Short mmCIF file of C-alpha atoms and ligand atoms in Angstrom, two decimals:
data_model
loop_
_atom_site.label_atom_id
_atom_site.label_comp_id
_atom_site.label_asym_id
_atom_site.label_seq_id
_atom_site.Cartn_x
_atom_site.Cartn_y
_atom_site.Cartn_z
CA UNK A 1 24.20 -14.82 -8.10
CA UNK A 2 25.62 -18.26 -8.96
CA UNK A 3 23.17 -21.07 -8.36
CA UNK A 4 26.55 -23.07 -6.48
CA UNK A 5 26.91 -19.78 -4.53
CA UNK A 6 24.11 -19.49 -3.51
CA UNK A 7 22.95 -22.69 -2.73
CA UNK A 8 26.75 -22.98 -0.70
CA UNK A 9 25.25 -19.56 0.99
CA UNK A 10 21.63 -21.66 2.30
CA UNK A 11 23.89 -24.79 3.62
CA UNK A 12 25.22 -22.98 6.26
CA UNK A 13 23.57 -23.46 9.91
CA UNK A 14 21.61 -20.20 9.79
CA UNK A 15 19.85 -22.00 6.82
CA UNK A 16 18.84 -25.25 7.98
CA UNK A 17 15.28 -25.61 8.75
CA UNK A 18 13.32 -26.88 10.81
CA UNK A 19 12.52 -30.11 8.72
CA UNK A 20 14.83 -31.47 6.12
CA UNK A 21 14.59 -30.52 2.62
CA UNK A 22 15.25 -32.55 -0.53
CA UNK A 23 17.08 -29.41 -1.85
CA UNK A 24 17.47 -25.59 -0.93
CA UNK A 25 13.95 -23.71 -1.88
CA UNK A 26 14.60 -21.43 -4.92
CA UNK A 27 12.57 -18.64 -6.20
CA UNK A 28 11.38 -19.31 -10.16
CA UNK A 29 12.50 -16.32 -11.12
CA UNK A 30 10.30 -17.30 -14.76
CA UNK A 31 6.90 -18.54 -12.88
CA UNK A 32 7.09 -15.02 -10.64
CA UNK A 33 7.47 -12.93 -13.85
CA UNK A 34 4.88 -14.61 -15.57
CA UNK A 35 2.40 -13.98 -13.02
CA UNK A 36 3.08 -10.47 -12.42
CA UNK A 37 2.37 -10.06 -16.32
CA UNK A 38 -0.77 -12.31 -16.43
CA UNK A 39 -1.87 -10.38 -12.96
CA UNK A 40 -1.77 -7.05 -14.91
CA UNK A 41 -4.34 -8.04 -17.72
CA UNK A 42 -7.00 -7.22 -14.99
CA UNK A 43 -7.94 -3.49 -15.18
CA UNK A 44 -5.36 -2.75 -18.28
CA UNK A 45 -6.64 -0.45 -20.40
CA UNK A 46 -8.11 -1.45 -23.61
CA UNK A 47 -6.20 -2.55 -26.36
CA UNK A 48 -2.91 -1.94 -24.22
CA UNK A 49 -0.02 -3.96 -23.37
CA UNK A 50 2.32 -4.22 -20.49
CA UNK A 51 3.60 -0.95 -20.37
CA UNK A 52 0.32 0.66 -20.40
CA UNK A 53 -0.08 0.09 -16.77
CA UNK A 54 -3.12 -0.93 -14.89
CA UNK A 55 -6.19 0.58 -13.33
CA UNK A 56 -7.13 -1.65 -10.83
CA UNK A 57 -9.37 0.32 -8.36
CA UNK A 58 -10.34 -1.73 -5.45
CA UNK A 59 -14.02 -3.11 -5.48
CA UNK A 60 -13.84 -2.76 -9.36
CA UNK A 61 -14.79 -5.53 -11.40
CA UNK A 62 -11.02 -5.86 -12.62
CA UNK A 63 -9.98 -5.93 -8.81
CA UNK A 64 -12.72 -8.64 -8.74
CA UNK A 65 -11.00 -10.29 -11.16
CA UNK A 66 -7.85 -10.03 -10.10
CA UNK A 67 -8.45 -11.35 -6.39
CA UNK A 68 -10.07 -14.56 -8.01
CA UNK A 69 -6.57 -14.62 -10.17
CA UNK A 70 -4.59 -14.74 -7.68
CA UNK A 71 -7.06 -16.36 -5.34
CA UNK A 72 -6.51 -19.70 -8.26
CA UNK A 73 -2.67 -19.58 -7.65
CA UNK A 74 -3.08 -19.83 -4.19
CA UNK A 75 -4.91 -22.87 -5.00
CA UNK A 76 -2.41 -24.35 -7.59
CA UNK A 77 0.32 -23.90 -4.37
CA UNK A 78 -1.84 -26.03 -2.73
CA UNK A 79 -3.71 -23.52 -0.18
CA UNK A 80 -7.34 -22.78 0.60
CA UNK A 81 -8.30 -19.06 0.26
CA UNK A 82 -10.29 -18.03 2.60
CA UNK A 83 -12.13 -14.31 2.30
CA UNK A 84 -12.27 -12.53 6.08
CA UNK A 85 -15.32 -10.46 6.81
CA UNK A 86 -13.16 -7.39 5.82
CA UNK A 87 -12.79 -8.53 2.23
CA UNK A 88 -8.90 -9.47 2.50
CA UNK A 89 -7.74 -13.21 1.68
CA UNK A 90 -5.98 -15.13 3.76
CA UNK A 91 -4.28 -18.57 2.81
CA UNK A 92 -2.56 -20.92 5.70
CA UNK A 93 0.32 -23.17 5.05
CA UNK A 94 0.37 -25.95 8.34
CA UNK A 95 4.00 -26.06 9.94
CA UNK A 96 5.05 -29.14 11.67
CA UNK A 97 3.65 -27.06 15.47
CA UNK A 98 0.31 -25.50 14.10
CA UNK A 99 -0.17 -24.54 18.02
CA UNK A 100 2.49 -21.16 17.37
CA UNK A 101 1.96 -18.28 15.71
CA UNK A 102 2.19 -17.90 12.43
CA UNK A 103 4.70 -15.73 10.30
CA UNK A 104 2.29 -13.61 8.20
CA UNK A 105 3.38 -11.98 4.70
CA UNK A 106 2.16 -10.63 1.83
CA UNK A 107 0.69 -7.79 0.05
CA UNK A 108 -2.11 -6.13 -2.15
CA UNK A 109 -3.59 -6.35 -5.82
CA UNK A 110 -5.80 -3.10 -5.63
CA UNK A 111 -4.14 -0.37 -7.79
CA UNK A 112 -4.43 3.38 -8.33
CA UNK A 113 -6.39 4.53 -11.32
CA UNK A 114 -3.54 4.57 -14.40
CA UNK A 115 -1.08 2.75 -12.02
CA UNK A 116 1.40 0.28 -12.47
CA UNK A 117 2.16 -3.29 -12.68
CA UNK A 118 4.52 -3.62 -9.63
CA UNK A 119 2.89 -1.52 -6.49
CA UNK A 120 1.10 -4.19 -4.31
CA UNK A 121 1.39 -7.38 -6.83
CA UNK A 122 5.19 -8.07 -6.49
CA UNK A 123 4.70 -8.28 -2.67
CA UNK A 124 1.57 -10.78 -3.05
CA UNK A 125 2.80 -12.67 -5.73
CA UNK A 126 6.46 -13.09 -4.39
CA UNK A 127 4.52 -14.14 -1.10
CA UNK A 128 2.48 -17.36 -3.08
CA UNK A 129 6.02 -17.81 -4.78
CA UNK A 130 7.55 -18.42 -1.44
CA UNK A 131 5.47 -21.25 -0.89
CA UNK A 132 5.77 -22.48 -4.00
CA UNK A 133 8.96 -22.95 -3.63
CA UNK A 134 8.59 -24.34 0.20
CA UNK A 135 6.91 -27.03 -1.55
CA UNK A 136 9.24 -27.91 -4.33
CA UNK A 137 11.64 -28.19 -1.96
CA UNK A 138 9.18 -30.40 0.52
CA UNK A 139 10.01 -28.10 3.37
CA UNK A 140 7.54 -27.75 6.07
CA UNK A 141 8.58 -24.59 8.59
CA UNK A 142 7.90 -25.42 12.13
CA UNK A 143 5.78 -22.21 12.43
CA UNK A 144 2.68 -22.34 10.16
CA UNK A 145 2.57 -20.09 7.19
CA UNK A 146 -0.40 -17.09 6.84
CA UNK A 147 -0.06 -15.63 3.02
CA UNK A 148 -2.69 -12.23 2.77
CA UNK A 149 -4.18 -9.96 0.13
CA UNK A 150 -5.03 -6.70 1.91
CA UNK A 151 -8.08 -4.93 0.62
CA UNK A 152 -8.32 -1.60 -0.80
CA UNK A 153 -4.34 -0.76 0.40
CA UNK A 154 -4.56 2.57 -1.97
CA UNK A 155 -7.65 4.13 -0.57
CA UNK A 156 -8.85 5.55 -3.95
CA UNK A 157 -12.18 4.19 -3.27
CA UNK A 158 -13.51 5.89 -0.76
CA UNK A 159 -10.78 8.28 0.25
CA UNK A 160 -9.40 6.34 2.77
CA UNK A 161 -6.38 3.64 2.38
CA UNK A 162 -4.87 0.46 3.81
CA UNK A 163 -8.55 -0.44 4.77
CA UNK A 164 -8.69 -3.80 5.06
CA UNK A 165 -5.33 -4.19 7.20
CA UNK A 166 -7.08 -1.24 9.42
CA UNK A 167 -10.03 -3.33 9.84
CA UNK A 168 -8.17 -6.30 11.11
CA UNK A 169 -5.91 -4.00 13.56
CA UNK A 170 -9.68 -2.57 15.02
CA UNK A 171 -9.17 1.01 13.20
CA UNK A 172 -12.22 0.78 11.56
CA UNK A 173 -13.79 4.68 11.58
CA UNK A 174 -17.25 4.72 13.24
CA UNK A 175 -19.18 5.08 10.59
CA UNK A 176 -17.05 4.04 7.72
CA UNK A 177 -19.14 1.40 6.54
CA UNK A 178 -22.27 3.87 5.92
CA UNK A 179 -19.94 5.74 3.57
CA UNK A 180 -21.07 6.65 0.11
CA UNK A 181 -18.48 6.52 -2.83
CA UNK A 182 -19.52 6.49 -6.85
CA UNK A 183 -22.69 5.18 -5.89
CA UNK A 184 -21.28 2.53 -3.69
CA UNK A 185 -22.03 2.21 0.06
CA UNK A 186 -19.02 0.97 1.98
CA UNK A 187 -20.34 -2.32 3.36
CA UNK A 188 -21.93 -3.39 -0.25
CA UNK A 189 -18.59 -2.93 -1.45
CA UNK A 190 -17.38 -5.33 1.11
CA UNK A 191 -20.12 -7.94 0.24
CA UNK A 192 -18.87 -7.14 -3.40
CA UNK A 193 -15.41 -8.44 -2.71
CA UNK A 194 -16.59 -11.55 -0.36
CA UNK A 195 -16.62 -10.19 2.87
CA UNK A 196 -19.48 -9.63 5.40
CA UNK A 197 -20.13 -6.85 7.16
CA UNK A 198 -22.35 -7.77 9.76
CA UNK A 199 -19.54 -10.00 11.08
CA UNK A 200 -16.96 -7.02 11.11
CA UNK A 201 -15.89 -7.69 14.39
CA UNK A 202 -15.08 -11.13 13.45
CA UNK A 203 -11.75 -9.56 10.86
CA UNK A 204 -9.92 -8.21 13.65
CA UNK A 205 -6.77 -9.95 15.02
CA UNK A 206 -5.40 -10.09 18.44
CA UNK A 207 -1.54 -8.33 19.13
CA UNK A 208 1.05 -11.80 19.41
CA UNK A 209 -1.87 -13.33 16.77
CA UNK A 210 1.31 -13.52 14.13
CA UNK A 211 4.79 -14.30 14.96
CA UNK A 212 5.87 -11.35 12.09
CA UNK A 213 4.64 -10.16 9.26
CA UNK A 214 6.66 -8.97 6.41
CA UNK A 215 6.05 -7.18 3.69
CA UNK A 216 8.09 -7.22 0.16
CA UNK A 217 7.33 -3.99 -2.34
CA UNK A 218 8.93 -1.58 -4.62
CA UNK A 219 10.19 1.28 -2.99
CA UNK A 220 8.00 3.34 -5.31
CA UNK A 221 11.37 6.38 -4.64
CA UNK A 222 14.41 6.48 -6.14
CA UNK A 223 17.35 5.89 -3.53
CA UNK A 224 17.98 2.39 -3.96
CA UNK A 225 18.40 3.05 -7.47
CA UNK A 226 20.63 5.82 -7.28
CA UNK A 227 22.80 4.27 -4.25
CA UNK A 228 23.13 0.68 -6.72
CA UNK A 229 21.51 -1.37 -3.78
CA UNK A 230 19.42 -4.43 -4.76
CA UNK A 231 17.70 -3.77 -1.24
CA UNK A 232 16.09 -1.79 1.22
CA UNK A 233 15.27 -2.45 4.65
CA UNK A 234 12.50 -0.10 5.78
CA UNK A 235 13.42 1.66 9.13
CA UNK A 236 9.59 2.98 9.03
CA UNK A 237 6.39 4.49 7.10
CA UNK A 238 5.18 7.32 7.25
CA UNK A 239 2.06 8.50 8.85
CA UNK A 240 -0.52 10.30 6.63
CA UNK A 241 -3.08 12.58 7.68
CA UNK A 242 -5.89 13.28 4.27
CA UNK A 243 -8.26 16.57 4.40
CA UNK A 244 -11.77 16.60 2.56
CA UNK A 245 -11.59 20.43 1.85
CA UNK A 246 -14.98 21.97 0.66
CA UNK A 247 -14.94 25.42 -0.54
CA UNK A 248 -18.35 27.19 -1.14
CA UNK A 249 -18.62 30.46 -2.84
CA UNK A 250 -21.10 31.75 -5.51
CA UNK A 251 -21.67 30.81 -8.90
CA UNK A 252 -22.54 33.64 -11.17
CA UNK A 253 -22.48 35.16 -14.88
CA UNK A 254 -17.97 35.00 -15.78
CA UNK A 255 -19.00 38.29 -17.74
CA UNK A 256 -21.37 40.43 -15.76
CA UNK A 257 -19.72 39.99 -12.37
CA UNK A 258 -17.52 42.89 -11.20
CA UNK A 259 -14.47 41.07 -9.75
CA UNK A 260 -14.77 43.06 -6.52
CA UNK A 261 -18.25 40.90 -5.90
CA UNK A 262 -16.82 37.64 -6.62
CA UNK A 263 -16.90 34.56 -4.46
CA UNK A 264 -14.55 32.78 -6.67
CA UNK A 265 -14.35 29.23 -4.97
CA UNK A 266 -11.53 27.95 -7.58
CA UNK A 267 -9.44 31.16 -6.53
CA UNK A 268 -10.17 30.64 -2.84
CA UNK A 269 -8.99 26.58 -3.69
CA UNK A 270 -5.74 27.93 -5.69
CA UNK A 271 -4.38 30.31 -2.41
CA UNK A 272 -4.90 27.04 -0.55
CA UNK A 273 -3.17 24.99 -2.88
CA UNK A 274 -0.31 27.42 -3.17
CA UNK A 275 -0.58 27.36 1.05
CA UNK A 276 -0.21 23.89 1.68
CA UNK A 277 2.90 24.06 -0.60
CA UNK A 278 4.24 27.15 1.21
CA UNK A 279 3.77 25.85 4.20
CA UNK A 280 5.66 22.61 3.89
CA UNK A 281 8.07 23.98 2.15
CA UNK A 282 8.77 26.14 4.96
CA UNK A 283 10.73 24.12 7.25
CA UNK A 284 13.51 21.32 6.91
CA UNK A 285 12.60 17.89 7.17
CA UNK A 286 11.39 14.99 4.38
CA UNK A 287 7.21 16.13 4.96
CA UNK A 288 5.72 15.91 1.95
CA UNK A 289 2.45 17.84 1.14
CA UNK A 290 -0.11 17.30 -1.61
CA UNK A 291 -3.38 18.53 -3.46
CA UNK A 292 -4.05 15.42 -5.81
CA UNK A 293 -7.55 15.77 -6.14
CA UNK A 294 -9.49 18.63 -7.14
CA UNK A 295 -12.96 18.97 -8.37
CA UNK A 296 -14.96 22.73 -9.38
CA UNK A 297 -18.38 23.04 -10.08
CA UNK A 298 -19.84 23.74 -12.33
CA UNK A 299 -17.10 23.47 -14.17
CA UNK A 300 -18.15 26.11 -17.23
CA UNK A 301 -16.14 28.72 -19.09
CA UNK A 302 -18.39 31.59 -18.50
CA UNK A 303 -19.70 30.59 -15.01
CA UNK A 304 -17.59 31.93 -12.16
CA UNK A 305 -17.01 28.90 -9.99
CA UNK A 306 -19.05 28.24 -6.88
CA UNK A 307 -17.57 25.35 -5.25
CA UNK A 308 -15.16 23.45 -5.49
CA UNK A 309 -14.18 19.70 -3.36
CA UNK A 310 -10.68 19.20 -2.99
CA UNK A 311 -8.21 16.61 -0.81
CA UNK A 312 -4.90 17.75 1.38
CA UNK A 313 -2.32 15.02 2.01
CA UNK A 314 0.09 15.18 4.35
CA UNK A 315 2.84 12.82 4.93
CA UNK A 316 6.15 12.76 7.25
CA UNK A 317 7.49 9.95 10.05
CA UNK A 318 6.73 12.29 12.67
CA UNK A 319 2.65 12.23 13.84
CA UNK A 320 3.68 15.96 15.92
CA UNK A 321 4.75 16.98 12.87
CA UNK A 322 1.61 16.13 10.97
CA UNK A 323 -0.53 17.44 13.23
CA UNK A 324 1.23 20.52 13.56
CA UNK A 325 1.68 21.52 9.83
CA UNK A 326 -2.04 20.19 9.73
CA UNK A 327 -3.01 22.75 12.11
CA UNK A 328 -1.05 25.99 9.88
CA UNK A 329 -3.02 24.87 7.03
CA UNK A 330 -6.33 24.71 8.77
CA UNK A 331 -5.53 28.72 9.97
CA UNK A 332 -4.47 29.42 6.96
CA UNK A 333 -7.75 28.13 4.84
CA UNK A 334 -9.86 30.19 7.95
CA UNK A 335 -7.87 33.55 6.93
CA UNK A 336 -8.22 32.49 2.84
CA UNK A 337 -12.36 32.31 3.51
CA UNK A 338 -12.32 35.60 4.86
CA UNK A 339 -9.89 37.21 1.99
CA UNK A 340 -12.45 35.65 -0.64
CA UNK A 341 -15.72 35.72 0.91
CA UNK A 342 -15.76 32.31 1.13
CA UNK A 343 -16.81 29.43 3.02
CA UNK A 344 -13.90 26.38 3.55
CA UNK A 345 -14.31 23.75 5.60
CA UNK A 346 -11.81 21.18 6.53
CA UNK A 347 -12.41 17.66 7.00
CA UNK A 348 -10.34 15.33 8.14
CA UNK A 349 -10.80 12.13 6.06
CA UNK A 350 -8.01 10.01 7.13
CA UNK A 351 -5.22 9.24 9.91
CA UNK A 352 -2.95 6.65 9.46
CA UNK A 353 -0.26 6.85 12.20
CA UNK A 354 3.28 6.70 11.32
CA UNK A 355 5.10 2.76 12.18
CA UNK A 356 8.41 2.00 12.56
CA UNK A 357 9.78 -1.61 11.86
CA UNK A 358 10.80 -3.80 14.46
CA UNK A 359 15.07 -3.88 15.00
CA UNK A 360 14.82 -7.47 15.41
CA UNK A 361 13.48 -8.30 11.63
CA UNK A 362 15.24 -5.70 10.26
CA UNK A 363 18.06 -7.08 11.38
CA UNK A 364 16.97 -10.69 10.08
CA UNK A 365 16.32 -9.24 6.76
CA UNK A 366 19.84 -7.87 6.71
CA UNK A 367 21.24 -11.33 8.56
CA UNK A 368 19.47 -12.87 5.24
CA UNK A 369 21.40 -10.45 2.56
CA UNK A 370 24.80 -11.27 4.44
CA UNK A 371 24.58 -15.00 3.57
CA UNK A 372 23.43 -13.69 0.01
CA UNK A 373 26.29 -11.61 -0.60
CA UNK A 374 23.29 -9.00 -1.26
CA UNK A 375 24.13 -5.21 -0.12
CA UNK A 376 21.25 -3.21 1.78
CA UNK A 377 20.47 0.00 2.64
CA UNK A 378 18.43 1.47 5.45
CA UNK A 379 16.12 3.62 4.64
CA UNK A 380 12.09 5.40 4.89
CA UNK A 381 9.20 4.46 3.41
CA UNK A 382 7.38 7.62 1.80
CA UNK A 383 4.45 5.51 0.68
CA UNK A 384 1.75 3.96 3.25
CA UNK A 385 1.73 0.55 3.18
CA UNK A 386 -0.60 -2.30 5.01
CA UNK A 387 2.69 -3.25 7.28
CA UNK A 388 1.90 0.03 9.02
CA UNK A 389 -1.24 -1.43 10.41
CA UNK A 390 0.02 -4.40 10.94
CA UNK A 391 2.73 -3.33 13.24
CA UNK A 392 0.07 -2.50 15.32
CA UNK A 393 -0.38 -5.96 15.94
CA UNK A 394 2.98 -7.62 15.90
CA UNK A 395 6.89 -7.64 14.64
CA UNK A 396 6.90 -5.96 11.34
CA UNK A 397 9.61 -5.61 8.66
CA UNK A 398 9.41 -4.27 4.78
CA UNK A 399 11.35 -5.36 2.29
CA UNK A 400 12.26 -2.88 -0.64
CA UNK A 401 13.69 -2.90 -4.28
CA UNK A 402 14.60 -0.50 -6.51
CA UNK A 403 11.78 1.35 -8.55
CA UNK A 404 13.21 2.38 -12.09
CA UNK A 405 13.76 6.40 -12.23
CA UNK A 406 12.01 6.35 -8.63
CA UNK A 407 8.31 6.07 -10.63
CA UNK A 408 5.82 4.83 -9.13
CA UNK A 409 1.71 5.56 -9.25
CA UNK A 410 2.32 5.39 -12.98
CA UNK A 411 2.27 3.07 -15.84
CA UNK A 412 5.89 4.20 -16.02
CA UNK A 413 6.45 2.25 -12.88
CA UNK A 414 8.91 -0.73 -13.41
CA UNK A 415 11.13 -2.55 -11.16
CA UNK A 416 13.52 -4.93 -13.35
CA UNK A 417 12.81 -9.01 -13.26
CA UNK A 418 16.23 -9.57 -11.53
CA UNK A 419 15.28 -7.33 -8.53
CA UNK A 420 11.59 -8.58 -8.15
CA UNK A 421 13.53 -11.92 -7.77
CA UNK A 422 15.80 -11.06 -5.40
CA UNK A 423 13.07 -9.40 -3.63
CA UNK A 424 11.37 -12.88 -3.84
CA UNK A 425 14.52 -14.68 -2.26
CA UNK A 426 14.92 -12.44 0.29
CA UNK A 427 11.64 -12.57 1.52
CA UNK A 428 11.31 -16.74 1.28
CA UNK A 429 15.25 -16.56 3.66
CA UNK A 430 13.43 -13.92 5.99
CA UNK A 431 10.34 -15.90 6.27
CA UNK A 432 12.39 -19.29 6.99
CA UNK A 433 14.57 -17.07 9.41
CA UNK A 434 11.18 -16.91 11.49
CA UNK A 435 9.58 -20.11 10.68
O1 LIG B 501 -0.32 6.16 -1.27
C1 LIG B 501 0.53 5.39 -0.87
O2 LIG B 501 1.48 5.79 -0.26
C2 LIG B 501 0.42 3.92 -1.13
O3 LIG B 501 0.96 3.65 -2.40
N1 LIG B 501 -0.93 3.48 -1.04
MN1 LIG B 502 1.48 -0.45 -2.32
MN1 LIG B 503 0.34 2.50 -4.02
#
């Protein structure tokens, strides 16, 4: 878009904020594309370059790295990070009535193991971009300003996602923090990130505590790229339900076993692989079902396997629907232990519920791409994201851009500069819209 157009777009009224600005605030389109490429040195693997992706596992020493990264440009935009008991980082900009609510936005810098560059960092980056820009232009919102780095969004580390935004909305598992991963117990991994366990209670945040919150990412699917639409406007995420699946059988000799006395535990795992698949398959609808993770022991050529640990995940906007397919699956692994003299038992490891967006900032979102001559499209989100726990809370609205070929969860992912900064722009319009 034409800097004249679009600067013609921000004079009119639905622009004018609430204090005068020297000139309309403008996303640098440069500065966000050179942090998104400095951001992805942490965690990228040796000796690689851009396109190699990043492994950025949350509580890692590259996560550790990154969070003080990004932590520094909150600094050079002239905020004060502050690290909540949970381990996420918050970052206040005052508003000219610091009595309201704030409008709360942002993101996360935790990645999947061999993931990309885009999931997480455009959203946080675009959100210390916004102010950036607030203050070139000398604009103070009325409402203050809340910018936030969720911890551990992806749930890698310890099997359970969007964990710091669950914290703050009170869906902390009983228990959680005694949990064991890699070595790690959960609450030392807190400490190891800044935050402080023993004053859990002190992370979470009332309902009406934000005015909105808003969340830009990569849609991480392909529609937006197929349909030609710059962006999305989330209508809701989906809810995901994750199984711990342990299957115990009997390790013995691959060559003196008669097959008729095996308790095969990796056969017993592949009928419930080939299950969950069946079973989703087997009725209309956008669930999605998944075995990701899968580990046999002990793992040898000529050793028939005798257990192996596995994870379900289910996904779909409807929590019925979830729990129902759940429930097939669960029958179904009962009636595979008895075909293979086996012993399977189900966990279930994580519930996030499903969360739709709120009409009213969806529909400032779209108000937003109006003035910027910007086409939208409606649509689902198929990946969890922290604005799911956050609508627990308050007013929530996602805004998406197109993911190149749909990849995502890959060092293939790429979204293209223009889009992250119209993403940017749209999200600094939708945050004045509220401020
Ligand atoms: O897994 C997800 O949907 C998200 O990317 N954490
Ligand atoms: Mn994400
Ligand atoms: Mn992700």
């Amino acid at each position: 878009m034409h800097r004249r157009h679009f600067l013609a777009a921000l004079a009119a009224p639905a622009f004018a904020p609430a204090a005068f600005a020297q000139a309309a605030p403008t996303i640098n389109a440069g500065r966000l594309r050179s942090h998104l490429e400095a951001l992805s040195v942490f965690g990228r693997p040796a000796g690689g370059a851009f396109a190699d992706g990043v492994s950025r596992v949350a509580y890692s020493d590259s996560d550790i790295a990154g969070r003080a990264y990004v932590m520094q440009l909150m600094r050079d935009a002239g905020l004060t990070p502050r690290i909540d008991p949970a381990g996420n980082i918050f970052a206040r900009r005052p508003g000219t009535d610091n009595s309201l609510p704030p409008v709360l936005f942002g993101s996360h810098t935790d990645s999947v193991p061999n993931g990309g560059n885009f999931d997480g960092d455009l959203g946080t980056l675009a959100a210390i971009e916004v102010i950036q820009a607030l203050n070139e232009a000398r604009l103070t919102t009325r409402r203050p300003l809340e910018i936030v780095v969720w911890q551990n969004e992806e749930g890698f580390a310890f099997n359970n996602g969007v964990c710091g935004s669950r914290i703050v909305a009170g869906h902390l598992d009983a228990g959680e923090l005694d949990l064991v991963w890699n070595g790690l117990k959960k609450s030392d991994a807190l400490r190891k990130i800044g935050g402080d366990p023993d004053r859990i209670a002190d992370a979470r945040r009332a309902p009406g505590s934000f005015a909105c919150y808003l969340e830009l990412h990569i849609e991480q699917g392909g529609t937006l790229e197929k349909s030609g639409t710059p962006i999305g406007v989330v209508e809701g995420i989906v809810g995901i339900d994750r199984f711990d699946v342990e299957i115990r059988g009997f390790a013995n000799h691959a060559g003196t076993t008669p097959m008729p006395d095996r308790r095969d535990a990796l056969v017993a795992a592949s009928h419930l692989t080939v299950a969950v698949d069946d079973t989703i398959r087997a009725e209309p609808g956008r669930q999605v079902g998944t075995v990701g993770q899968l580990n046999v022991s002990p793992n040898v050529p000529n050793i028939v396997p005798g257990s192996v640990k596995m994870v379900i995940e289910l996904r779909d906007l409807s929590a019925p629907k979830i729990a129902r397919l759940g429930a097939k699956i669960q029958a179904r692994a009962r009636e595979i232990a008895a075909q293979t003299r086996t012993e399977i038992d189900v966990r279930l490891a994580a519930h996030h519920p499903p969360a739709l967006a709120t009409p009213a900032v969806q529909q400032s979102i779209e108000t937003v791409c109006t003035k910027l001559a910007l086409k939208t499209q409606r649509l689902p989100s198929g990946a969890g994201h922290d604005a799911q726990m956050m609508s627990l809370l308050g007013p929530m609205g996602m805004i998406f851009v197109p993911s190149v070929a749909g990849i995502s969860h890959s060092p293939k992912e790429l979204t293209k500069w223009e889009d992250c900064a119209t993403g940017a722009t749209v999200l600094l319009h939708t945050v004045l819209a509220h401020a």
